[in-house]
Coordinates of C-alpha atoms in Angstrom, one line a residue:
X10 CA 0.0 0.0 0.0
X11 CA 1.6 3.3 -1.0
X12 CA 0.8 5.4 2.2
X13 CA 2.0 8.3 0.7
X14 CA -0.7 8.2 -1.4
X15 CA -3.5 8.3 1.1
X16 CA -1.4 11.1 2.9
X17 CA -3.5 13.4 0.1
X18 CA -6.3 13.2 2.7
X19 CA -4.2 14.9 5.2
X20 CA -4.4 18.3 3.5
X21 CA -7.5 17.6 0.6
X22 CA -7.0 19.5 -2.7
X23 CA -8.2 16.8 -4.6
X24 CA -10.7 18.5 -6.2
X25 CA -10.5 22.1 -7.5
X26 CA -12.7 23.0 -4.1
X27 CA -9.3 22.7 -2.4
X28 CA -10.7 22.8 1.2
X29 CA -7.5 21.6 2.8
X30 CA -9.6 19.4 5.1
X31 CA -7.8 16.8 7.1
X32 CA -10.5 14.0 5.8
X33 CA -8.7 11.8 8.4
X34 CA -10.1 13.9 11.2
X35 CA -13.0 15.8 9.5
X36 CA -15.3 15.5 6.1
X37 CA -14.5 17.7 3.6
X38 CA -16.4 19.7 0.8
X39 CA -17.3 16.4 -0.7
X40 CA -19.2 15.3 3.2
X41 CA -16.7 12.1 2.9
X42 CA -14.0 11.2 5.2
X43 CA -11.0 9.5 3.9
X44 CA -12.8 5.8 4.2
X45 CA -14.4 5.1 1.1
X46 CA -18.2 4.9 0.8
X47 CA -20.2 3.0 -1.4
X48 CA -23.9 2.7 -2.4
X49 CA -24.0 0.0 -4.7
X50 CA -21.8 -2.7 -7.1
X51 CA -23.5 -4.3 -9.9
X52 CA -24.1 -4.2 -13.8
X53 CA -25.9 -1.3 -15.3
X54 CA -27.7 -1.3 -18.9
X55 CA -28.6 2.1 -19.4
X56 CA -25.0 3.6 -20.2
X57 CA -24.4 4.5 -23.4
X58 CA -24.3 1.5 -25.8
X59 CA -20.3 1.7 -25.9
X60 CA -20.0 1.3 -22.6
X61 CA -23.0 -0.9 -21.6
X62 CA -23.2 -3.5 -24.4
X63 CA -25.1 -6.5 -23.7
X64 CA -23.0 -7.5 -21.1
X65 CA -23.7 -4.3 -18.7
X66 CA -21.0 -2.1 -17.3
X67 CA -19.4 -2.9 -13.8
X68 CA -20.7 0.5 -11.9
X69 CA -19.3 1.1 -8.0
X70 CA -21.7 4.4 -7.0
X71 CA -19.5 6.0 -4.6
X72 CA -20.9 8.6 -2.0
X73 CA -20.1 12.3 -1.5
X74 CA -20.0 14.5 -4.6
X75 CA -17.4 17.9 -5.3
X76 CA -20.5 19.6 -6.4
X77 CA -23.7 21.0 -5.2
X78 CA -26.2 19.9 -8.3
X79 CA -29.4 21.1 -7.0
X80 CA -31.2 19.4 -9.7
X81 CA -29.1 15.9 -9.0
X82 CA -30.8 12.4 -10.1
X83 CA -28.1 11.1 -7.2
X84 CA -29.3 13.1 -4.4
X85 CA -29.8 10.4 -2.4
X86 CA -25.8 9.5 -2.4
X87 CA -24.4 12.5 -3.4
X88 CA -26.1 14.8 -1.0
X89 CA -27.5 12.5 1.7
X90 CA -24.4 10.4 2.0
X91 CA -26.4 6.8 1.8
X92 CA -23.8 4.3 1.3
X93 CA -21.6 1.9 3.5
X94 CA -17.9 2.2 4.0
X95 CA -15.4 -0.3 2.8
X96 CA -11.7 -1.0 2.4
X97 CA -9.4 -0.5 0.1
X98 CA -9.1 -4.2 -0.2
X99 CA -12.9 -4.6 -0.4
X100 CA -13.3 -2.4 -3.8
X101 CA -10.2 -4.1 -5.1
X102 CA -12.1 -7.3 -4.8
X103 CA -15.6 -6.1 -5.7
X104 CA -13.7 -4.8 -9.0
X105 CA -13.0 -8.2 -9.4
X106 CA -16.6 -9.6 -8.9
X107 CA -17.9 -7.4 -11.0
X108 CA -15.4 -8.7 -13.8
X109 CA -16.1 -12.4 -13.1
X110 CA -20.1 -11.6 -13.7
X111 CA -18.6 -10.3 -17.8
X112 CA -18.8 -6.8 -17.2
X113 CA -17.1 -4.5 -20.0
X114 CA -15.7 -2.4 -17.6
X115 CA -15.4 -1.3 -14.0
X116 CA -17.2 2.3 -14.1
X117 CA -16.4 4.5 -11.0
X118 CA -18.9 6.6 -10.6
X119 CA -18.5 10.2 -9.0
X120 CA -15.3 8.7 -7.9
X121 CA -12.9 12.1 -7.5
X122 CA -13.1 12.2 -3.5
X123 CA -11.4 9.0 -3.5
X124 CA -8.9 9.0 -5.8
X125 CA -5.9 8.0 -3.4
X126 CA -7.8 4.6 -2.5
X127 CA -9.3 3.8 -5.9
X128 CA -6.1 3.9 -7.4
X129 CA -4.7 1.9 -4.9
X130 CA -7.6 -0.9 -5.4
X131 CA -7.0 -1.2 -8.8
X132 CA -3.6 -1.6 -8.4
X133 CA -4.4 -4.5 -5.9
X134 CA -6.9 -6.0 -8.0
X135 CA -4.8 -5.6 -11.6
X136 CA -2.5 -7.6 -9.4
X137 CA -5.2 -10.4 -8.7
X138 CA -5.8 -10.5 -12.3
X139 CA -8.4 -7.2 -13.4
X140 CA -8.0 -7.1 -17.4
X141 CA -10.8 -5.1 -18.1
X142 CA -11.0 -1.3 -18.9
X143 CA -11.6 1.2 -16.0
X144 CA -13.9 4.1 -16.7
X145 CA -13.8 7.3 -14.6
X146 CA -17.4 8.3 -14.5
X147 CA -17.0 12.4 -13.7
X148 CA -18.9 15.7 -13.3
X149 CA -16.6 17.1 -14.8
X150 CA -15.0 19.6 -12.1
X151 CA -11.5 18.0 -11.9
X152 CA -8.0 19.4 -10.9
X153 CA -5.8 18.5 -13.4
X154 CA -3.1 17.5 -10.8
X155 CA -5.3 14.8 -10.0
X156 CA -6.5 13.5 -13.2
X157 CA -2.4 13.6 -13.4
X158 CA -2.5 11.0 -10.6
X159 CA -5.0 8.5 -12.6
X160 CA -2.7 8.6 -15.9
X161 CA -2.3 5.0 -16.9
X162 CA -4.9 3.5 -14.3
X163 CA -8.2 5.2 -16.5
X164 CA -9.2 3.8 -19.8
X165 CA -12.1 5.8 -20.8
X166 CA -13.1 9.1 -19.4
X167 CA -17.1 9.2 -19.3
X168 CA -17.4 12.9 -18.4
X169 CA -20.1 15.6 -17.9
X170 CA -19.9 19.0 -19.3
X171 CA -23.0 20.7 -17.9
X172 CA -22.1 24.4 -18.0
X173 CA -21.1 26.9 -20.7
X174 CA -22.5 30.2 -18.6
X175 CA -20.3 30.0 -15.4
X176 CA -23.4 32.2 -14.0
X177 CA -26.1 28.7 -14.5
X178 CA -23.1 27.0 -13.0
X179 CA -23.2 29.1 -10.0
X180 CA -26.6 29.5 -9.2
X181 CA -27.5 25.6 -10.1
X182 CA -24.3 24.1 -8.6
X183 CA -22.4 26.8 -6.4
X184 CA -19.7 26.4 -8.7
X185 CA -18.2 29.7 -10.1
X186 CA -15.9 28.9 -12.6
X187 CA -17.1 25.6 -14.1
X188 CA -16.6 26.1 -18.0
X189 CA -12.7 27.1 -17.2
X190 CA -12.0 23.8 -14.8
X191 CA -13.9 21.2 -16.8
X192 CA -12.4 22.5 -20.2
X193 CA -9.0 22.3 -19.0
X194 CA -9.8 19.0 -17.1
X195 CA -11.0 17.7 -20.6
X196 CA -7.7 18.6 -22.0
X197 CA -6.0 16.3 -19.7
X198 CA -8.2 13.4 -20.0
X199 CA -7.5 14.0 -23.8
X200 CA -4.1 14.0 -23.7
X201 CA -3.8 10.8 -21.4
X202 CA -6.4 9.0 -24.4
X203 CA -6.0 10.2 -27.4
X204 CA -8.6 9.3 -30.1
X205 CA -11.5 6.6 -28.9
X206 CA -10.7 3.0 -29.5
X207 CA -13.2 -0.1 -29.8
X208 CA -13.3 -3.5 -29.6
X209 CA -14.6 -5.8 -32.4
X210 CA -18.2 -6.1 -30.3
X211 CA -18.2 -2.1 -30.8
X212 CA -17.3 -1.5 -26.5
X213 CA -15.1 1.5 -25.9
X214 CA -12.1 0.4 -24.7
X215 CA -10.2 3.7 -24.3
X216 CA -11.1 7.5 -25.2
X217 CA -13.9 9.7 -24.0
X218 CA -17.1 10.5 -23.7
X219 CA -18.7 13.8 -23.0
X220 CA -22.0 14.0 -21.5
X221 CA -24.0 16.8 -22.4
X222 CA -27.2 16.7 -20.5
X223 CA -30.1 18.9 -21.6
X224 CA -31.8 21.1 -19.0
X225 CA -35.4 23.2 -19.1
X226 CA -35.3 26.3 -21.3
X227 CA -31.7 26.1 -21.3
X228 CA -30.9 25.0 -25.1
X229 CA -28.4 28.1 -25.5
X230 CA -26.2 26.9 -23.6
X231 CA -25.8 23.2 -24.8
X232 CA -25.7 24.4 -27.9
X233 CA -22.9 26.5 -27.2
X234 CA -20.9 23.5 -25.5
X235 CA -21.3 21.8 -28.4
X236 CA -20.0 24.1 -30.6
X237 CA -16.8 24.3 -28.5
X238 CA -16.5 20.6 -27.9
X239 CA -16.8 20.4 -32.2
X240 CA -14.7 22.8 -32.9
X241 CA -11.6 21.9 -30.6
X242 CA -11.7 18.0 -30.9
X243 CA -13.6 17.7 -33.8
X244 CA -14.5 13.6 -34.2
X245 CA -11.8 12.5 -32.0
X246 CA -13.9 12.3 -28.8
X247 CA -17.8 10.9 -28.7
X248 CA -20.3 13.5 -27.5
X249 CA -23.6 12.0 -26.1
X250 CA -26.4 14.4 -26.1
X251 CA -29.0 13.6 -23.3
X252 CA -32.9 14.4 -22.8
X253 CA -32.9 12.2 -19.5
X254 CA -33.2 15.0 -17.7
X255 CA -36.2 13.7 -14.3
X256 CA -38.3 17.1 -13.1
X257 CA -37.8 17.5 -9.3
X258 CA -40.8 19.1 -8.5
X259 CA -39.5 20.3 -5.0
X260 CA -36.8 23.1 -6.5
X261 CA -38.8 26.4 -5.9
X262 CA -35.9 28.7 -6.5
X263 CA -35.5 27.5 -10.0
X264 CA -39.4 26.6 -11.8
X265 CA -38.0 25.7 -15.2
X266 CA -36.1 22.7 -13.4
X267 CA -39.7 21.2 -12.6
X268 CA -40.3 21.1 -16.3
X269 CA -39.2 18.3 -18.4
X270 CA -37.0 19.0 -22.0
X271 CA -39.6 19.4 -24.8
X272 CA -39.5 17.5 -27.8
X273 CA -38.8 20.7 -30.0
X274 CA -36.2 21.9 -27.7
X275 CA -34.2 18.8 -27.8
X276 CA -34.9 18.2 -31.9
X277 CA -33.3 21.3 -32.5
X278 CA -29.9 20.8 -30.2
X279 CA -29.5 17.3 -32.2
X280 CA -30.2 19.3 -35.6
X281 CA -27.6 22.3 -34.6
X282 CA -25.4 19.2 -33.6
X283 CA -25.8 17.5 -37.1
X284 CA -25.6 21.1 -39.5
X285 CA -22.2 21.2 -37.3
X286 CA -21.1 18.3 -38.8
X287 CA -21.0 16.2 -35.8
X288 CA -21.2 12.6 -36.3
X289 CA -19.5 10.7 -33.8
X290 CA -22.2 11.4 -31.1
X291 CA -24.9 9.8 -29.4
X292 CA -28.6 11.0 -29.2
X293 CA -32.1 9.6 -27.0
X294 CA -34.8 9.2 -28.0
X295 CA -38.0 10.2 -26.6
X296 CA -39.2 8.8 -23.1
X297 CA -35.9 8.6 -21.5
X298 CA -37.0 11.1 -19.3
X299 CA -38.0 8.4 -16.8
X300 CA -36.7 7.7 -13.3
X301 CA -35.8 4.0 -14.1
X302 CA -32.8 5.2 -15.5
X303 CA -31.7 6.2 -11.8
X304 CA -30.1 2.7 -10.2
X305 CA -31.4 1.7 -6.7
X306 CA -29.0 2.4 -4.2
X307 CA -29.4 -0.5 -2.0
X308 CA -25.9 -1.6 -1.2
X309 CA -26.1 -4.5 -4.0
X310 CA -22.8 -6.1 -4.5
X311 CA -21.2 -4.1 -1.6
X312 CA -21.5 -6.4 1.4
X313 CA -19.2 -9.3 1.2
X314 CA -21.0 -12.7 0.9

């Protein structure tokens, strides 16, 4: 175990919060210590069809979350901190379970609070035998010194990009100066890539994917992440264009988040996406809005047997 590693706790700047909490003593930004928590283990079918297959992709949900989403589908792990803690050794072998049921990948899923452990699980578990591709499933808001950390432990970087207008970021997710972190962050995950790669089956085995999820009225501003995304990495990284978004009817701050994406509003991002000359991108179609797509979070695949 590389205890130098964990000593990152100690003085937390692992995410571009940079509290400086000693997570050892105290929870930091993220409400997590520096023992990993996790809500649930298990294959998941509703990724994109790159990363889910047939087979499903391994998902580990951790608990905590850098950000402050107020509209998040996760609230019940990334705000209300449901999830059991675990060792190091436990994810490592989890990892490995997860593998064992065919899983196409081991997807970490707001994982960026627990860098230090996870990469010292998948060291343990690559060790035990872990072959498969490890996808780093992200908001987004990443310090580049620690996506420095995860170079040659991630695969695939399935990432959000959810602001454009640093004044939606604030206001939706108390987060100031999103568009200049997560573009830089992407630039990073980029450089540690390169251009996506695929199996024969068609499953992503390394590149990225950028999220763009669709909110209420706010079509101006995925369309101008997508023209920035376009124009700086052309075809080289997938862009998956999402109309998932689930009204939370209790948001009284913000009314158009109780509203779900119209038809018309999405048809037009996908055809400003297309007259771009996008092609490698994914698109939903209509009725995704649905809160099946949300995973229960009831420790499944956490507890040892």
């Amino acid at each position: 175990m590389n205890y130098k590693m964990l000593d990152l706790y100690k003085d937390c700047i692992l995410c571009p919060r940079k509290c400086h909490t000693n997570r050892y003593q105290e929870y930091g930004y993220c409400k997590k210590s520096a023992t990993l928590k996790v809500a649930r283990s298990a294959l998941h079918f509703f990724e994109e069809p790159s990363i889910s297959g047939t087979n499903g992709s391994g998902t580990i949900f951790f608990s905590g979350c850098n950000l402050k989403c107020c509209y998040c589908q996760n609230r019940e792990i990334s705000h209300d901190g449901f999830g059991k803690e675990i060792t190091i050794e436990r994810l490592s072998q989890m990892m490995l379970e997860l593998q064992d049921k065919k899983a196409n990948n081991i997807n970490l899923v707001t994982p960026t609070h627990f860098v230090p452990s996870i990469i010292e699980a998948i060291k343990l578990a690559r060790r035990k035998g872990l072959s498969i591709p490890i996808v780093y499933n992200t908001s987004g808001y990443e310090s580049i010194e620690t996506l420095k950390l995860l170079d040659g432990y991630i695969d695939i970087y399935l990432t959000d990009f959810k602001y454009f207008d640093n004044e939606l970021g604030e206001k939706l997710s108390k987060c100031s100066n999103y568009f200049e972190i997560a573009s830089k962050a992407l630039e990073e995950m980029y450089r540690q890539t390169g251009k996506n790669k695929f199996n024969d089956n068609g499953i992503m085995i390394k590149g990225i994917i950028v999220r763009c999820l669709v909110l209420p009225t706010k079509s101006r501003d995925t369309k101008e992440i997508i023209k920035y995304l376009y124009q700086k990495y052309q075809d080289n990284i997938y862009l998956s264009i999402m109309n998932q978004y689930t009204p939370l009817y209790y948001i009284k701050d913000y009314p158009f988040l109780n509203e779900t994406v119209s038809k018309n509003e999405y048809n037009e991002i996908i055809d400003y996406a297309l007259d771009l000359g996008i092609t490698n991108a994914y698109m939903q179609e209509d009725g995704t809005c649905s809160e099946s797509f949300i995973p229960p979070f009831d420790l499944e695949g956490v507890i040892e047997k």
